[in-house]
Amino acid sequence: PTQCPSGKVRKNLRGTNAADCSTCGAGEICYEGDPVAYPCPKGMYCEYGSDAQYCPAATYNDQYSATSRDWCLPCPAGYYCYRNGTSDYTQYACPAGYYCLINTTSPIVCPQ
């Protein structure tokens, strides 16, 4: 058998050619050669027909099956989301002596 290309999936038996492979759905991630479509991981979004993308720094997504960048929410004040693909912003609490604005990637030192 010939595997479906990356981003494509064949969920049914008896495929006869590459046209029988379908595009991975929005909110799903498909791996080459794996007939199963998986929910898009937290911290990412999966648009229809595209590879999974990380939510950019200063945002987070704590849900599976995100279908667009709109699922990437601003990191709340009191936290800083400095990495792409953040799924749990609570791991990045603003440290003592600093403050963190909404949608920020680095703490700001408190003035004297």
Coordinates of C-alpha atoms in Angstrom, one line a residue:
P1 CA 0.0 0.0 0.0
T2 CA 1.0 3.6 -0.6
Q3 CA 0.6 6.0 2.3
C4 CA -1.5 9.1 2.0
P5 CA 0.6 12.3 1.9
S6 CA 1.1 14.5 5.0
G7 CA -2.1 16.5 5.8
K8 CA -4.3 13.8 4.1
V9 CA -6.1 10.9 5.6
R10 CA -8.0 7.8 4.4
K11 CA -10.5 6.7 7.0
N12 CA -12.1 4.0 5.0
L13 CA -10.9 0.7 3.5
R14 CA -10.2 -0.1 -0.2
G15 CA -8.6 3.1 -1.4
T16 CA -7.4 2.8 -5.0
N17 CA -5.4 6.0 -5.6
A18 CA -4.2 9.2 -4.0
A19 CA -7.5 10.9 -4.9
D20 CA -9.1 8.6 -2.3
C21 CA -7.2 10.4 0.4
S22 CA -9.1 13.4 1.9
T23 CA -7.8 16.6 3.4
C24 CA -7.5 16.7 7.1
G25 CA -10.4 18.6 8.6
A26 CA -10.3 21.9 10.5
G27 CA -9.4 21.3 14.1
E28 CA -7.6 18.0 13.2
I29 CA -4.0 17.0 12.8
C30 CA -3.1 14.2 10.4
Y31 CA 0.2 12.4 10.3
E32 CA 1.6 10.8 7.2
G33 CA 0.7 7.1 6.9
D34 CA -1.7 7.2 9.9
P35 CA -5.3 6.8 8.8
V36 CA -6.6 8.5 12.0
A37 CA -7.2 12.2 12.3
Y38 CA -6.4 13.5 15.8
P39 CA -7.7 16.5 17.6
C40 CA -5.5 19.5 17.2
P41 CA -3.3 19.8 20.3
K42 CA -3.6 22.5 23.0
G43 CA -1.4 25.5 22.3
M44 CA -1.9 25.1 18.5
Y45 CA -4.6 25.6 15.9
C46 CA -5.3 23.5 12.8
E47 CA -7.0 25.2 9.9
Y48 CA -8.6 23.2 7.1
G49 CA -6.0 21.7 4.8
S50 CA -3.0 23.3 6.6
D51 CA -0.3 22.0 8.9
A52 CA -0.8 22.6 12.6
Q53 CA 0.4 26.1 13.7
Y54 CA 1.6 27.1 17.2
C55 CA -0.2 30.0 18.9
P56 CA 2.2 32.9 18.9
A57 CA 4.0 34.2 21.9
A58 CA 1.9 36.4 24.2
T59 CA -1.1 34.2 23.5
Y60 CA -2.3 30.8 24.7
N61 CA -4.9 28.1 23.8
D62 CA -6.0 25.6 26.4
Q63 CA -8.5 23.8 24.2
Y64 CA -8.2 20.8 21.8
S65 CA -9.4 21.0 18.2
A66 CA -8.8 24.7 17.6
T67 CA -9.7 25.6 14.0
S68 CA -8.1 29.0 13.6
R69 CA -5.8 31.6 15.2
D70 CA -8.8 33.1 16.8
W71 CA -8.6 30.4 19.4
C72 CA -5.3 31.8 20.6
L73 CA -6.3 34.2 23.4
P74 CA -4.2 37.0 24.9
C75 CA -2.1 36.0 27.9
P76 CA -3.9 37.6 30.9
A77 CA -2.4 40.3 33.1
G78 CA -0.3 38.9 35.9
Y79 CA 1.2 36.3 33.5
Y80 CA 3.7 36.3 30.6
C81 CA 3.5 33.9 27.7
Y82 CA 6.9 34.1 26.2
R83 CA 6.8 30.9 24.2
N84 CA 5.0 29.9 21.0
G85 CA 2.5 27.2 21.6
T86 CA 1.6 28.0 25.3
S87 CA -1.4 25.9 26.5
D88 CA -1.3 26.7 30.2
Y89 CA -0.5 30.3 31.0
T90 CA -0.7 29.6 34.7
Q91 CA 2.8 28.1 34.5
Y92 CA 4.2 31.5 33.7
A93 CA 3.1 33.7 36.7
C94 CA 4.7 37.1 36.9
P95 CA 7.6 36.9 39.4
A96 CA 7.8 39.1 42.6
G97 CA 9.3 42.5 41.9
Y98 CA 7.8 42.6 38.4
Y99 CA 4.4 43.3 36.8
C100 CA 3.0 41.8 33.6
L101 CA 0.5 43.5 31.4
I102 CA -2.1 41.6 29.3
N103 CA -0.7 40.0 26.1
T104 CA 2.9 40.3 27.2
T105 CA 6.0 38.1 26.6
S106 CA 8.2 39.4 29.4
P107 CA 7.9 40.8 32.9
I108 CA 8.5 44.5 33.6
V109 CA 10.6 45.4 36.6
C110 CA 8.8 47.5 39.2
P111 CA 10.1 51.0 39.5
Q112 CA 12.0 52.0 42.6

